[in-house]
Amino acid sequence: MNTLDDKEEGFIKLIQDNINLSERKISEINYEKSDLWRIEYYQRLIDNLMKMKESVIAKKFPRPSSGFSPGVTNIGVTRYLGEWCDDEDVIEIARKLEAFYREKY
């Protein structure tokens, strides 16, 4: 089993925080037909974050601090949210995740 370093554990914690908040937001949605699309979008976000988390645990997620640059300045979470999300809490925690990735991971 691979042991995770402090940066990996910090990144995983932020990923999980994003997942937890998204799951909470789904539970708060009014299940009217007009809001069902939000559930689908949050679920897609959760699915992608889970894949990201699994990749970090497997040590397959690119690390800018290792000298390998994926050629992007962020991991795309805020970009995805910018298309549909107007919840400042969700956007802010996604910004924290992306900042950690750029600056510490």
CSV table of C-alpha atoms in Angstrom, one decimal:
chain,number,residue,atom,x,y,z
A,1,MET,CA,0.0,0.0,0.0
A,2,ASN,CA,1.3,3.4,-0.9
A,3,THR,CA,1.7,5.9,1.9
A,4,LEU,CA,0.6,9.4,1.1
A,5,ASP,CA,2.7,12.5,1.9
A,6,ASP,CA,1.3,15.6,3.6
A,7,LYS,CA,0.5,17.3,0.3
A,8,GLU,CA,-1.4,14.4,-1.0
A,9,GLU,CA,-3.3,14.1,2.2
A,10,GLY,CA,-4.1,17.8,2.1
A,11,PHE,CA,-5.2,17.6,-1.5
A,12,ILE,CA,-7.4,14.6,-0.8
A,13,LYS,CA,-9.0,16.4,2.2
A,14,LEU,CA,-9.9,19.3,0.0
A,15,ILE,CA,-11.3,17.0,-2.7
A,16,GLN,CA,-13.4,15.3,0.0
A,17,ASP,CA,-14.6,18.6,1.4
A,18,ASN,CA,-15.8,19.5,-2.2
A,19,ILE,CA,-17.6,16.2,-2.5
A,20,ASN,CA,-19.2,16.5,1.0
A,21,LEU,CA,-20.4,20.1,0.2
A,22,SER,CA,-21.8,19.0,-3.2
A,23,GLU,CA,-23.6,16.0,-1.6
A,24,ARG,CA,-25.1,18.4,1.0
A,25,LYS,CA,-26.2,20.8,-1.8
A,26,ILE,CA,-28.0,17.9,-3.6
A,27,SER,CA,-29.8,17.1,-0.4
A,28,GLU,CA,-31.0,20.7,-0.1
A,29,ILE,CA,-32.4,20.9,-3.7
A,30,ASN,CA,-36.1,21.1,-4.1
A,31,TYR,CA,-37.0,18.1,-6.2
A,32,GLU,CA,-39.1,19.9,-8.6
A,33,LYS,CA,-38.7,19.3,-12.3
A,34,SER,CA,-37.1,22.7,-12.8
A,35,ASP,CA,-34.3,21.8,-10.3
A,36,LEU,CA,-33.5,18.3,-11.4
A,37,TRP,CA,-30.7,19.5,-13.7
A,38,ARG,CA,-28.8,20.8,-10.7
A,39,ILE,CA,-28.8,17.3,-9.2
A,40,GLU,CA,-27.3,15.9,-12.4
A,41,TYR,CA,-24.6,18.6,-12.5
A,42,TYR,CA,-23.7,18.2,-8.9
A,43,GLN,CA,-23.5,14.4,-9.4
A,44,ARG,CA,-21.2,14.8,-12.4
A,45,LEU,CA,-19.0,17.0,-10.2
A,46,ILE,CA,-19.0,14.4,-7.4
A,47,ASP,CA,-18.2,11.6,-9.9
A,48,ASN,CA,-15.2,13.6,-11.3
A,49,LEU,CA,-13.9,14.5,-7.9
A,50,MET,CA,-14.1,10.8,-6.8
A,51,LYS,CA,-12.1,9.9,-9.9
A,52,MET,CA,-9.6,12.6,-9.1
A,53,LYS,CA,-9.3,11.4,-5.5
A,54,GLU,CA,-8.7,7.8,-6.6
A,55,SER,CA,-6.0,9.0,-9.0
A,56,VAL,CA,-4.3,10.9,-6.2
A,57,ILE,CA,-4.4,7.9,-3.9
A,58,ALA,CA,-3.0,5.7,-6.7
A,59,LYS,CA,-0.3,8.4,-7.3
A,60,LYS,CA,-1.3,8.8,-10.9
A,61,PHE,CA,-2.6,12.4,-10.7
A,62,PRO,CA,0.0,14.9,-12.1
A,63,ARG,CA,1.8,17.0,-9.5
A,64,PRO,CA,3.1,20.4,-10.6
A,65,SER,CA,5.6,20.3,-7.6
A,66,SER,CA,7.2,17.2,-9.1
A,67,GLY,CA,8.3,19.2,-12.2
A,68,PHE,CA,5.7,17.6,-14.4
A,69,SER,CA,3.4,20.2,-15.6
A,70,PRO,CA,0.2,19.1,-17.3
A,71,GLY,CA,0.2,22.3,-19.3
A,72,VAL,CA,-2.8,23.8,-17.5
A,73,THR,CA,-3.1,26.4,-14.7
A,74,ASN,CA,-5.9,24.7,-12.9
A,75,ILE,CA,-7.8,21.4,-12.7
A,76,GLY,CA,-11.0,22.7,-14.3
A,77,VAL,CA,-13.4,22.5,-11.3
A,78,THR,CA,-14.1,26.3,-11.2
A,79,ARG,CA,-14.4,26.4,-14.9
A,80,TYR,CA,-17.0,23.7,-14.8
A,81,LEU,CA,-18.9,25.4,-12.0
A,82,GLY,CA,-18.8,28.7,-13.8
A,83,GLU,CA,-21.0,27.3,-16.4
A,84,TRP,CA,-24.0,26.7,-14.1
A,85,CYS,CA,-23.3,27.2,-10.4
A,86,ASP,CA,-24.2,30.4,-8.5
A,87,ASP,CA,-23.6,29.1,-5.0
A,88,GLU,CA,-20.7,31.0,-3.5
A,89,ASP,CA,-19.9,28.4,-0.9
A,90,VAL,CA,-19.4,25.7,-3.7
A,91,ILE,CA,-17.4,28.1,-5.8
A,92,GLU,CA,-15.2,29.2,-2.9
A,93,ILE,CA,-14.3,25.7,-1.8
A,94,ALA,CA,-13.5,24.8,-5.5
A,95,ARG,CA,-11.2,27.8,-5.6
A,96,LYS,CA,-9.4,26.5,-2.5
A,97,LEU,CA,-8.9,23.1,-4.1
A,98,GLU,CA,-7.5,24.7,-7.3
A,99,ALA,CA,-5.2,27.1,-5.4
A,100,PHE,CA,-3.8,24.1,-3.3
A,101,TYR,CA,-3.2,22.2,-6.5
A,102,ARG,CA,-1.3,25.1,-8.2
A,103,GLU,CA,0.6,26.4,-5.1
A,104,LYS,CA,1.3,23.4,-2.9
A,105,TYR,CA,0.6,20.1,-4.8
